[in-house]
């Protein structure tokens, strides 16, 4: 059989060829095309899974959560995968709160998937975790514990879970955190498996933002405003409550009956002509350039005065009025006449310095700057108009910040909505520090103005705002509304700006009512709202008020406003050592005042604000750096720098930067 | 019976070593390909590899038996074997035998009698033994159509037809191919094969056309990537796995294609898993093992003492080689998708046992028996 070996050789050669062919093909696929196949493999086998970061919480200043992210769960059941039906039914019944019989019937009904979206908390669904056929779906849900509280300010998320409006949007980058990614292995059914060997970026939870808002005060403000708008059948209204010492906004409320509200809310997005509430700024302009004193008098023409062909009227005609009386009685004629003493540049500079025509820089999207024309755009009537609060527009927040100048001793502070940003671990990442924009008036001018404002409440147009208990300073405003470029009779903006308490104010309250029906005067509409708010605030123990300071109310009555004629007298404030009980005048010291050098008082250990006040009482300007209690001053205690020079107070916290 | 001393030639020893390496490699591969899977809601873990280990142990005993048995007895049992196989195959296609022959994955291939037996694997061995017996008996007469080709066809064709009815086209084709290969080795005329091929083509074509999914299988082969329907998808996934292995592979057990992308990752497509995890080096290693096995087996066959043993050797070498190469060819998309397992390596106790028996017979061929007396 000679053939056999040769045929076996043929077979062997055949197998050999086949083997080489297969190897060649394998080399082709694995070595030449390998990269492409590996890419395809990675594309189908792995999936980048975003690991959502927990969105930070928005707190009010007292730690009340306004918006927080909760981990919630939905429960899904694949009945066909369920093994221990009895146990599954009993645990499910407890978790989702359905009768067992119904659940058992549901599982037996032959459905592929049953889902209870929940939301359930972890403790509710935890027992279901290891049940076969039961799937828990984790979700991070934004939750607003007090949904009615400042919804426009707090804002809401958009459909993608990013900040869509309000502070949620303004602080989105802080709150959102950074999503992590995990490379998950994926099988052909799309099920994913964790892959320990592949790198994953851990999610970084968003930071918490502690707002300066006071939830209680906010609620009070919203309630009072809502009632007032409804009661006066007004088109809308705004309330701003500001802490003058820090620039922190405690409450922002805006109501509109109809029509759209600016993106940042009406409080910062909707400027209005302030009217009489702005007279005080002209008074400030006069005082700061020494073109008038509080006791300079002007003849008020008994209520009717023609200036450059334009008739100016006062509601209550008067004779001779001092500057203080002009403010107190809100005399248009008086302020127009006095304002004429100013050059346009001086008048303009004063209004600019009070922050008008410029956004305040508060962290709300859509802030309007208001309108303030430069003098070259003025008409002949403009000086008088501006003095009376027309021809320029302000936002309620700008107005509040500007009035706070009278409470801070002449400093314009940048208003803020944020006190602190805290990291996910609770560490403080950022803390608001008082950010002075500029000195607008000297502290003595500021106290003079504050005194005038107090007069307006106690004897003037703002009487309806007066509280029985504590003195209030403030100014009413009633402005004709400019509709379509024309001032329309019968449509007014009523406003009231209050400083509470009148001495050492802790709150600046701006109330503005748009187009109230009936009695349209600010004194009749907006001032009572202020009173309502303050009365409620005083009755609510949690509201941000330093009540110990309120009790000192009557002490400095006589000295609260150092009168110019007393300049040569020795001010009370030089009493040394300073009584921490605080009988010192609130006015501080005019830098120009001739006075002997005095030592820097020891303030270490006091709260920086207390320290700053003590230094103010000693006649120094104060620059605060940091937070908490005062750790040191520069110059140090005991040194005797020239009066009026600046003493830096270093807080124990947050000194960096 | 006289006492005899058994002496294993080097080929037989090498064959045992190759077999052992393949089985161990196979166990590892089955573990790698199956352990991470979840089937019917349960993790597979080591269950498949333990099953396979039992198969390997049983197959090892069968190997020893096959290595020691007198092959002349085996030749005498060729007819009973083939008839028994035929009977079992009939059981698989009977309409009332679903209790012991369930339909799994669309085909009735397993006989469930305590243990699950894949009858077509036995049929392969039976056909090899029977054809070798027949060709040895016919001697030079196989050159005559009526004496060689036709008798073989009359027995093998019905068996192949029964397997086709399971349906299992690939095994049916393989069985026919093995029989023809033995015929070829025994000296049948080349002209007969050409004639047969021409005659079979329309038959085969009609068969292929018969079942919808086979049509798809064929068109898939002709134009992969044309659609992602089942077989094209399978081929695509197999290539993704093998290709992703590149030179060194993604690492033992690290393959991802088995996680549902690749169908039957530890049986029909275990080569793809190996290619993914061991890379081209693994493929090369595997190919060297199988090539060595086939060549050594053929060498044993050529050196065997009588025609039956020669033909048996060729048949067994081809049985392992054809299955292995076709399996690899499927994984690399150079052969239409078939359901062939990789001998020694793929999960499946029947296949493993039959492959080990084949090794046993081949070792038997390479064992010289020196009678102590006479």
JSON list of C-alpha atoms in Angstrom, two decimals, chain B residues 185-370:
[
{"chain": "B", "resi": 185, "resn": "UNK", "atom": "CA", "xyz": [-6.66, 8.13, 3.17]},
{"chain": "B", "resi": 186, "resn": "UNK", "atom": "CA", "xyz": [-7.61, 4.60, 2.27]},
{"chain": "B", "resi": 187, "resn": "UNK", "atom": "CA", "xyz": [-6.98, 5.30, -1.35]},
{"chain": "B", "resi": 188, "resn": "UNK", "atom": "CA", "xyz": [-10.38, 6.17, -2.80]},
{"chain": "B", "resi": 189, "resn": "UNK", "atom": "CA", "xyz": [-10.26, 7.82, -6.14]},
{"chain": "B", "resi": 190, "resn": "UNK", "atom": "CA", "xyz": [-10.01, 11.56, -6.25]},
{"chain": "B", "resi": 191, "resn": "UNK", "atom": "CA", "xyz": [-12.51, 11.51, -9.11]},
{"chain": "B", "resi": 192, "resn": "UNK", "atom": "CA", "xyz": [-15.14, 10.08, -6.79]},
{"chain": "B", "resi": 193, "resn": "UNK", "atom": "CA", "xyz": [-14.76, 12.97, -4.42]},
{"chain": "B", "resi": 194, "resn": "UNK", "atom": "CA", "xyz": [-15.08, 15.47, -7.20]},
{"chain": "B", "resi": 195, "resn": "UNK", "atom": "CA", "xyz": [-18.17, 13.69, -8.42]},
{"chain": "B", "resi": 196, "resn": "UNK", "atom": "CA", "xyz": [-19.57, 13.55, -4.92]},
{"chain": "B", "resi": 197, "resn": "UNK", "atom": "CA", "xyz": [-18.82, 17.16, -4.33]},
{"chain": "B", "resi": 198, "resn": "UNK", "atom": "CA", "xyz": [-20.64, 18.17, -7.48]},
{"chain": "B", "resi": 199, "resn": "UNK", "atom": "CA", "xyz": [-23.57, 15.98, -6.57]},
{"chain": "B", "resi": 200, "resn": "UNK", "atom": "CA", "xyz": [-23.70, 17.21, -3.00]},
{"chain": "B", "resi": 201, "resn": "UNK", "atom": "CA", "xyz": [-23.54, 20.86, -3.76]},
{"chain": "B", "resi": 202, "resn": "UNK", "atom": "CA", "xyz": [-27.19, 21.30, -4.75]},
{"chain": "B", "resi": 203, "resn": "UNK", "atom": "CA", "xyz": [-28.26, 19.00, -1.94]},
{"chain": "B", "resi": 204, "resn": "UNK", "atom": "CA", "xyz": [-26.21, 20.91, 0.53]},
{"chain": "B", "resi": 205, "resn": "UNK", "atom": "CA", "xyz": [-27.43, 24.16, -0.93]},
{"chain": "B", "resi": 206, "resn": "UNK", "atom": "CA", "xyz": [-31.04, 23.14, -0.50]},
{"chain": "B", "resi": 207, "resn": "UNK", "atom": "CA", "xyz": [-30.34, 22.09, 3.03]},
{"chain": "B", "resi": 208, "resn": "UNK", "atom": "CA", "xyz": [-28.80, 25.39, 3.77]},
{"chain": "B", "resi": 209, "resn": "UNK", "atom": "CA", "xyz": [-31.69, 27.18, 2.17]},
{"chain": "B", "resi": 210, "resn": "UNK", "atom": "CA", "xyz": [-34.11, 25.00, 4.11]},
{"chain": "B", "resi": 211, "resn": "UNK", "atom": "CA", "xyz": [-33.84, 26.70, 7.40]},
{"chain": "B", "resi": 212, "resn": "UNK", "atom": "CA", "xyz": [-34.12, 30.40, 7.65]},
{"chain": "B", "resi": 213, "resn": "UNK", "atom": "CA", "xyz": [-31.42, 30.83, 10.20]},
{"chain": "B", "resi": 214, "resn": "UNK", "atom": "CA", "xyz": [-28.97, 28.86, 8.15]},
{"chain": "B", "resi": 215, "resn": "UNK", "atom": "CA", "xyz": [-29.57, 31.17, 5.25]},
{"chain": "B", "resi": 216, "resn": "UNK", "atom": "CA", "xyz": [-28.76, 34.01, 7.52]},
{"chain": "B", "resi": 217, "resn": "UNK", "atom": "CA", "xyz": [-25.70, 32.15, 8.68]},
{"chain": "B", "resi": 218, "resn": "UNK", "atom": "CA", "xyz": [-24.52, 31.84, 5.13]},
{"chain": "B", "resi": 219, "resn": "UNK", "atom": "CA", "xyz": [-25.23, 35.40, 4.10]},
{"chain": "B", "resi": 220, "resn": "UNK", "atom": "CA", "xyz": [-23.65, 36.52, 7.30]},
{"chain": "B", "resi": 221, "resn": "UNK", "atom": "CA", "xyz": [-20.52, 34.74, 6.31]},
{"chain": "B", "resi": 222, "resn": "UNK", "atom": "CA", "xyz": [-20.54, 36.25, 2.87]},
{"chain": "B", "resi": 223, "resn": "UNK", "atom": "CA", "xyz": [-21.15, 39.74, 4.12]},
{"chain": "B", "resi": 224, "resn": "UNK", "atom": "CA", "xyz": [-20.40, 40.28, 7.77]},
{"chain": "B", "resi": 225, "resn": "UNK", "atom": "CA", "xyz": [-21.32, 43.66, 9.06]},
{"chain": "B", "resi": 226, "resn": "UNK", "atom": "CA", "xyz": [-24.25, 43.80, 6.64]},
{"chain": "B", "resi": 227, "resn": "UNK", "atom": "CA", "xyz": [-26.58, 43.39, 9.53]},
{"chain": "B", "resi": 228, "resn": "UNK", "atom": "CA", "xyz": [-26.24, 42.74, 13.14]},
{"chain": "B", "resi": 229, "resn": "UNK", "atom": "CA", "xyz": [-28.67, 39.90, 13.25]},
{"chain": "B", "resi": 230, "resn": "UNK", "atom": "CA", "xyz": [-27.59, 37.08, 15.44]},
{"chain": "B", "resi": 231, "resn": "UNK", "atom": "CA", "xyz": [-24.80, 35.43, 13.53]},
{"chain": "B", "resi": 232, "resn": "UNK", "atom": "CA", "xyz": [-23.29, 38.57, 12.14]},
{"chain": "B", "resi": 233, "resn": "UNK", "atom": "CA", "xyz": [-23.45, 39.88, 15.65]},
{"chain": "B", "resi": 234, "resn": "UNK", "atom": "CA", "xyz": [-21.78, 36.76, 16.95]},
{"chain": "B", "resi": 235, "resn": "UNK", "atom": "CA", "xyz": [-18.96, 36.97, 14.43]},
{"chain": "B", "resi": 236, "resn": "UNK", "atom": "CA", "xyz": [-18.54, 40.64, 15.07]},
{"chain": "B", "resi": 237, "resn": "UNK", "atom": "CA", "xyz": [-18.34, 40.10, 18.81]},
{"chain": "B", "resi": 238, "resn": "UNK", "atom": "CA", "xyz": [-15.93, 37.23, 18.37]},
{"chain": "B", "resi": 239, "resn": "UNK", "atom": "CA", "xyz": [-13.63, 39.41, 16.28]},
{"chain": "B", "resi": 240, "resn": "UNK", "atom": "CA", "xyz": [-13.90, 42.26, 18.76]},
{"chain": "B", "resi": 241, "resn": "UNK", "atom": "CA", "xyz": [-12.78, 39.89, 21.49]},
{"chain": "B", "resi": 242, "resn": "UNK", "atom": "CA", "xyz": [-9.95, 38.28, 19.58]},
{"chain": "B", "resi": 243, "resn": "UNK", "atom": "CA", "xyz": [-8.81, 41.56, 18.08]},
{"chain": "B", "resi": 244, "resn": "UNK", "atom": "CA", "xyz": [-8.86, 43.32, 21.40]},
{"chain": "B", "resi": 245, "resn": "UNK", "atom": "CA", "xyz": [-6.46, 40.68, 22.66]},
{"chain": "B", "resi": 246, "resn": "UNK", "atom": "CA", "xyz": [-3.74, 42.05, 20.40]},
{"chain": "B", "resi": 247, "resn": "UNK", "atom": "CA", "xyz": [-0.35, 40.48, 21.05]},
{"chain": "B", "resi": 248, "resn": "UNK", "atom": "CA", "xyz": [-0.41, 39.78, 24.76]},
{"chain": "B", "resi": 249, "resn": "UNK", "atom": "CA", "xyz": [-4.10, 39.67, 25.53]},
{"chain": "B", "resi": 250, "resn": "UNK", "atom": "CA", "xyz": [-6.04, 41.58, 28.15]},
{"chain": "B", "resi": 251, "resn": "UNK", "atom": "CA", "xyz": [-5.04, 39.13, 30.84]},
{"chain": "B", "resi": 252, "resn": "UNK", "atom": "CA", "xyz": [-6.37, 35.90, 32.22]},
{"chain": "B", "resi": 253, "resn": "UNK", "atom": "CA", "xyz": [-9.94, 36.34, 33.36]},
{"chain": "B", "resi": 254, "resn": "UNK", "atom": "CA", "xyz": [-9.95, 39.99, 32.34]},
{"chain": "B", "resi": 255, "resn": "UNK", "atom": "CA", "xyz": [-11.85, 39.52, 29.11]},
{"chain": "B", "resi": 256, "resn": "UNK", "atom": "CA", "xyz": [-15.08, 41.47, 28.89]},
{"chain": "B", "resi": 257, "resn": "UNK", "atom": "CA", "xyz": [-16.62, 39.98, 25.81]},
{"chain": "B", "resi": 258, "resn": "UNK", "atom": "CA", "xyz": [-17.87, 37.01, 27.77]},
{"chain": "B", "resi": 259, "resn": "UNK", "atom": "CA", "xyz": [-20.13, 39.33, 29.76]},
{"chain": "B", "resi": 260, "resn": "UNK", "atom": "CA", "xyz": [-23.00, 38.84, 27.40]},
{"chain": "B", "resi": 261, "resn": "UNK", "atom": "CA", "xyz": [-21.46, 40.21, 24.24]},
{"chain": "B", "resi": 262, "resn": "UNK", "atom": "CA", "xyz": [-20.09, 36.93, 23.05]},
{"chain": "B", "resi": 263, "resn": "UNK", "atom": "CA", "xyz": [-22.56, 34.08, 22.85]},
{"chain": "B", "resi": 264, "resn": "UNK", "atom": "CA", "xyz": [-21.54, 30.78, 24.40]},
{"chain": "B", "resi": 265, "resn": "UNK", "atom": "CA", "xyz": [-18.24, 32.20, 25.62]},
{"chain": "B", "resi": 266, "resn": "UNK", "atom": "CA", "xyz": [-17.11, 28.95, 27.21]},
{"chain": "B", "resi": 267, "resn": "UNK", "atom": "CA", "xyz": [-18.28, 26.57, 24.50]},
{"chain": "B", "resi": 268, "resn": "UNK", "atom": "CA", "xyz": [-18.77, 27.58, 20.88]},
{"chain": "B", "resi": 269, "resn": "UNK", "atom": "CA", "xyz": [-16.72, 30.75, 21.20]},
{"chain": "B", "resi": 270, "resn": "UNK", "atom": "CA", "xyz": [-14.15, 29.79, 23.81]},
{"chain": "B", "resi": 271, "resn": "UNK", "atom": "CA", "xyz": [-11.44, 30.45, 21.23]},
{"chain": "B", "resi": 272, "resn": "UNK", "atom": "CA", "xyz": [-12.54, 34.05, 21.11]},
{"chain": "B", "resi": 273, "resn": "UNK", "atom": "CA", "xyz": [-12.28, 34.30, 24.87]},
{"chain": "B", "resi": 274, "resn": "UNK", "atom": "CA", "xyz": [-8.82, 32.77, 24.75]},
{"chain": "B", "resi": 275, "resn": "UNK", "atom": "CA", "xyz": [-7.78, 35.13, 21.97]},
{"chain": "B", "resi": 276, "resn": "UNK", "atom": "CA", "xyz": [-9.02, 38.08, 24.00]},
{"chain": "B", "resi": 277, "resn": "UNK", "atom": "CA", "xyz": [-7.39, 37.09, 27.26]},
{"chain": "B", "resi": 278, "resn": "UNK", "atom": "CA", "xyz": [-4.15, 35.56, 25.96]},
{"chain": "B", "resi": 279, "resn": "UNK", "atom": "CA", "xyz": [-3.69, 37.52, 22.79]},
{"chain": "B", "resi": 280, "resn": "UNK", "atom": "CA", "xyz": [-1.94, 36.33, 19.69]},
{"chain": "B", "resi": 281, "resn": "UNK", "atom": "CA", "xyz": [0.61, 34.47, 21.79]},
{"chain": "B", "resi": 282, "resn": "UNK", "atom": "CA", "xyz": [-2.19, 32.41, 23.27]},
{"chain": "B", "resi": 283, "resn": "UNK", "atom": "CA", "xyz": [-3.59, 31.72, 19.83]},
{"chain": "B", "resi": 284, "resn": "UNK", "atom": "CA", "xyz": [-0.16, 30.71, 18.62]},
{"chain": "B", "resi": 285, "resn": "UNK", "atom": "CA", "xyz": [0.31, 28.45, 21.62]},
{"chain": "B", "resi": 286, "resn": "UNK", "atom": "CA", "xyz": [-3.06, 26.81, 21.10]},
{"chain": "B", "resi": 287, "resn": "UNK", "atom": "CA", "xyz": [-2.43, 26.36, 17.39]},
{"chain": "B", "resi": 288, "resn": "UNK", "atom": "CA", "xyz": [0.94, 24.80, 18.08]},
{"chain": "B", "resi": 289, "resn": "UNK", "atom": "CA", "xyz": [-0.63, 22.36, 20.50]},
{"chain": "B", "resi": 290, "resn": "UNK", "atom": "CA", "xyz": [-3.31, 21.30, 18.07]},
{"chain": "B", "resi": 291, "resn": "UNK", "atom": "CA", "xyz": [-0.97, 21.16, 15.09]},
{"chain": "B", "resi": 292, "resn": "UNK", "atom": "CA", "xyz": [1.46, 19.08, 17.04]},
{"chain": "B", "resi": 293, "resn": "UNK", "atom": "CA", "xyz": [-1.39, 16.84, 18.16]},
{"chain": "B", "resi": 294, "resn": "UNK", "atom": "CA", "xyz": [-2.65, 16.35, 14.61]},
{"chain": "B", "resi": 295, "resn": "UNK", "atom": "CA", "xyz": [0.80, 15.76, 13.15]},
{"chain": "B", "resi": 296, "resn": "UNK", "atom": "CA", "xyz": [1.82, 13.36, 15.87]},
{"chain": "B", "resi": 297, "resn": "UNK", "atom": "CA", "xyz": [-1.48, 11.52, 15.48]},
{"chain": "B", "resi": 298, "resn": "UNK", "atom": "CA", "xyz": [-1.02, 11.31, 11.74]},
{"chain": "B", "resi": 299, "resn": "UNK", "atom": "CA", "xyz": [2.50, 10.07, 12.27]},
{"chain": "B", "resi": 300, "resn": "UNK", "atom": "CA", "xyz": [1.15, 7.39, 14.58]},
{"chain": "B", "resi": 301, "resn": "UNK", "atom": "CA", "xyz": [-1.43, 6.51, 11.97]},
{"chain": "B", "resi": 302, "resn": "UNK", "atom": "CA", "xyz": [1.15, 6.22, 9.24]},
{"chain": "B", "resi": 303, "resn": "UNK", "atom": "CA", "xyz": [3.27, 4.00, 11.41]},
{"chain": "B", "resi": 304, "resn": "UNK", "atom": "CA", "xyz": [0.41, 1.77, 12.53]},
{"chain": "B", "resi": 305, "resn": "UNK", "atom": "CA", "xyz": [0.56, -1.89, 11.82]},
{"chain": "B", "resi": 306, "resn": "UNK", "atom": "CA", "xyz": [-2.61, -2.56, 9.89]},
{"chain": "B", "resi": 307, "resn": "UNK", "atom": "CA", "xyz": [-5.02, -0.62, 7.68]},
{"chain": "B", "resi": 308, "resn": "UNK", "atom": "CA", "xyz": [-7.77, -0.38, 10.32]},
{"chain": "B", "resi": 309, "resn": "UNK", "atom": "CA", "xyz": [-5.38, 1.18, 12.77]},
{"chain": "B", "resi": 310, "resn": "UNK", "atom": "CA", "xyz": [-4.01, 3.48, 10.11]},
{"chain": "B", "resi": 311, "resn": "UNK", "atom": "CA", "xyz": [-7.46, 4.65, 9.06]},
{"chain": "B", "resi": 312, "resn": "UNK", "atom": "CA", "xyz": [-8.55, 4.93, 12.67]},
{"chain": "B", "resi": 313, "resn": "UNK", "atom": "CA", "xyz": [-5.51, 7.06, 13.38]},
{"chain": "B", "resi": 314, "resn": "UNK", "atom": "CA", "xyz": [-6.19, 9.32, 10.43]},
{"chain": "B", "resi": 315, "resn": "UNK", "atom": "CA", "xyz": [-9.86, 9.57, 11.40]},
{"chain": "B", "resi": 316, "resn": "UNK", "atom": "CA", "xyz": [-9.12, 10.41, 15.01]},
{"chain": "B", "resi": 317, "resn": "UNK", "atom": "CA", "xyz": [-6.44, 12.94, 14.08]},
{"chain": "B", "resi": 318, "resn": "UNK", "atom": "CA", "xyz": [-8.89, 14.52, 11.68]},
{"chain": "B", "resi": 319, "resn": "UNK", "atom": "CA", "xyz": [-11.69, 14.41, 14.25]},
{"chain": "B", "resi": 320, "resn": "UNK", "atom": "CA", "xyz": [-9.64, 16.50, 16.66]},
{"chain": "B", "resi": 321, "resn": "UNK", "atom": "CA", "xyz": [-8.01, 18.64, 13.98]},
{"chain": "B", "resi": 322, "resn": "UNK", "atom": "CA", "xyz": [-11.10, 19.42, 11.95]},
{"chain": "B", "resi": 323, "resn": "UNK", "atom": "CA", "xyz": [-13.11, 20.38, 15.01]},
{"chain": "B", "resi": 324, "resn": "UNK", "atom": "CA", "xyz": [-10.30, 22.49, 16.39]},
{"chain": "B", "resi": 325, "resn": "UNK", "atom": "CA", "xyz": [-9.53, 24.28, 13.16]},
{"chain": "B", "resi": 326, "resn": "UNK", "atom": "CA", "xyz": [-13.15, 24.83, 12.29]},
{"chain": "B", "resi": 327, "resn": "UNK", "atom": "CA", "xyz": [-13.81, 26.19, 15.76]},
{"chain": "B", "resi": 328, "resn": "UNK", "atom": "CA", "xyz": [-10.91, 28.61, 15.42]},
{"chain": "B", "resi": 329, "resn": "UNK", "atom": "CA", "xyz": [-11.96, 29.46, 11.90]},
{"chain": "B", "resi": 330, "resn": "UNK", "atom": "CA", "xyz": [-15.42, 30.35, 13.14]},
{"chain": "B", "resi": 331, "resn": "UNK", "atom": "CA", "xyz": [-13.99, 32.55, 15.83]},
{"chain": "B", "resi": 332, "resn": "UNK", "atom": "CA", "xyz": [-11.87, 34.35, 13.26]},
{"chain": "B", "resi": 333, "resn": "UNK", "atom": "CA", "xyz": [-14.72, 34.59, 10.78]},
{"chain": "B", "resi": 334, "resn": "UNK", "atom": "CA", "xyz": [-13.04, 32.60, 8.05]},
{"chain": "B", "resi": 335, "resn": "UNK", "atom": "CA", "xyz": [-15.61, 29.81, 8.32]},
{"chain": "B", "resi": 336, "resn": "UNK", "atom": "CA", "xyz": [-19.38, 30.26, 8.61]},
{"chain": "B", "resi": 337, "resn": "UNK", "atom": "CA", "xyz": [-20.67, 30.31, 12.14]},
{"chain": "B", "resi": 338, "resn": "UNK", "atom": "CA", "xyz": [-21.12, 26.77, 13.35]},
{"chain": "B", "resi": 339, "resn": "UNK", "atom": "CA", "xyz": [-21.75, 25.32, 16.73]},
{"chain": "B", "resi": 340, "resn": "UNK", "atom": "CA", "xyz": [-18.50, 23.40, 17.02]},
{"chain": "B", "resi": 341, "resn": "UNK", "atom": "CA", "xyz": [-16.63, 23.10, 20.26]},
{"chain": "B", "resi": 342, "resn": "UNK", "atom": "CA", "xyz": [-12.89, 23.25, 20.66]},
{"chain": "B", "resi": 343, "resn": "UNK", "atom": "CA", "xyz": [-11.75, 19.71, 21.54]},
{"chain": "B", "resi": 344, "resn": "UNK", "atom": "CA", "xyz": [-10.31, 19.31, 25.04]},
{"chain": "B", "resi": 345, "resn": "UNK", "atom": "CA", "xyz": [-10.88, 22.98, 25.77]},
{"chain": "B", "resi": 346, "resn": "UNK", "atom": "CA", "xyz": [-14.54, 23.91, 25.40]},
{"chain": "B", "resi": 347, "resn": "UNK", "atom": "CA", "xyz": [-16.96, 23.17, 28.14]},
{"chain": "B", "resi": 348, "resn": "UNK", "atom": "CA", "xyz": [-18.89, 19.98, 27.45]},
{"chain": "B", "resi": 349, "resn": "UNK", "atom": "CA", "xyz": [-18.28, 16.67, 29.08]},
{"chain": "B", "resi": 350, "resn": "UNK", "atom": "CA", "xyz": [-19.37, 14.54, 26.13]},
{"chain": "B", "resi": 351, "resn": "UNK", "atom": "CA", "xyz": [-16.99, 16.28, 23.79]},
{"chain": "B", "resi": 352, "resn": "UNK", "atom": "CA", "xyz": [-14.16, 16.14, 26.30]},
{"chain": "B", "resi": 353, "resn": "UNK", "atom": "CA", "xyz": [-14.71, 12.46, 26.97]},
{"chain": "B", "resi": 354, "resn": "UNK", "atom": "CA", "xyz": [-14.79, 11.63, 23.26]},
{"chain": "B", "resi": 355, "resn": "UNK", "atom": "CA", "xyz": [-11.63, 13.67, 22.65]},
{"chain": "B", "resi": 356, "resn": "UNK", "atom": "CA", "xyz": [-9.88, 11.86, 25.48]},
{"chain": "B", "resi": 357, "resn": "UNK", "atom": "CA", "xyz": [-11.02, 8.52, 24.12]},
{"chain": "B", "resi": 358, "resn": "UNK", "atom": "CA", "xyz": [-9.57, 9.58, 20.78]},
{"chain": "B", "resi": 359, "resn": "UNK", "atom": "CA", "xyz": [-6.28, 10.31, 22.52]},
{"chain": "B", "resi": 360, "resn": "UNK", "atom": "CA", "xyz": [-6.58, 6.93, 24.19]},
{"chain": "B", "resi": 361, "resn": "UNK", "atom": "CA", "xyz": [-6.99, 5.15, 20.88]},
{"chain": "B", "resi": 362, "resn": "UNK", "atom": "CA", "xyz": [-4.09, 7.08, 19.41]},
{"chain": "B", "resi": 363, "resn": "UNK", "atom": "CA", "xyz": [-1.92, 6.20, 22.39]},
{"chain": "B", "resi": 364, "resn": "UNK", "atom": "CA", "xyz": [-3.06, 2.69, 21.83]},
{"chain": "B", "resi": 365, "resn": "UNK", "atom": "CA", "xyz": [-1.72, 2.96, 18.28]},
{"chain": "B", "resi": 366, "resn": "UNK", "atom": "CA", "xyz": [1.58, 4.15, 19.59]},
{"chain": "B", "resi": 367, "resn": "UNK", "atom": "CA", "xyz": [1.90, 1.40, 22.13]},
{"chain": "B", "resi": 368, "resn": "UNK", "atom": "CA", "xyz": [4.01, -1.50, 21.16]},
{"chain": "B", "resi": 369, "resn": "UNK", "atom": "CA", "xyz": [3.08, -4.66, 22.88]},
{"chain": "B", "resi": 370, "resn": "UNK", "atom": "CA", "xyz": [5.90, -6.98, 23.39]}
]
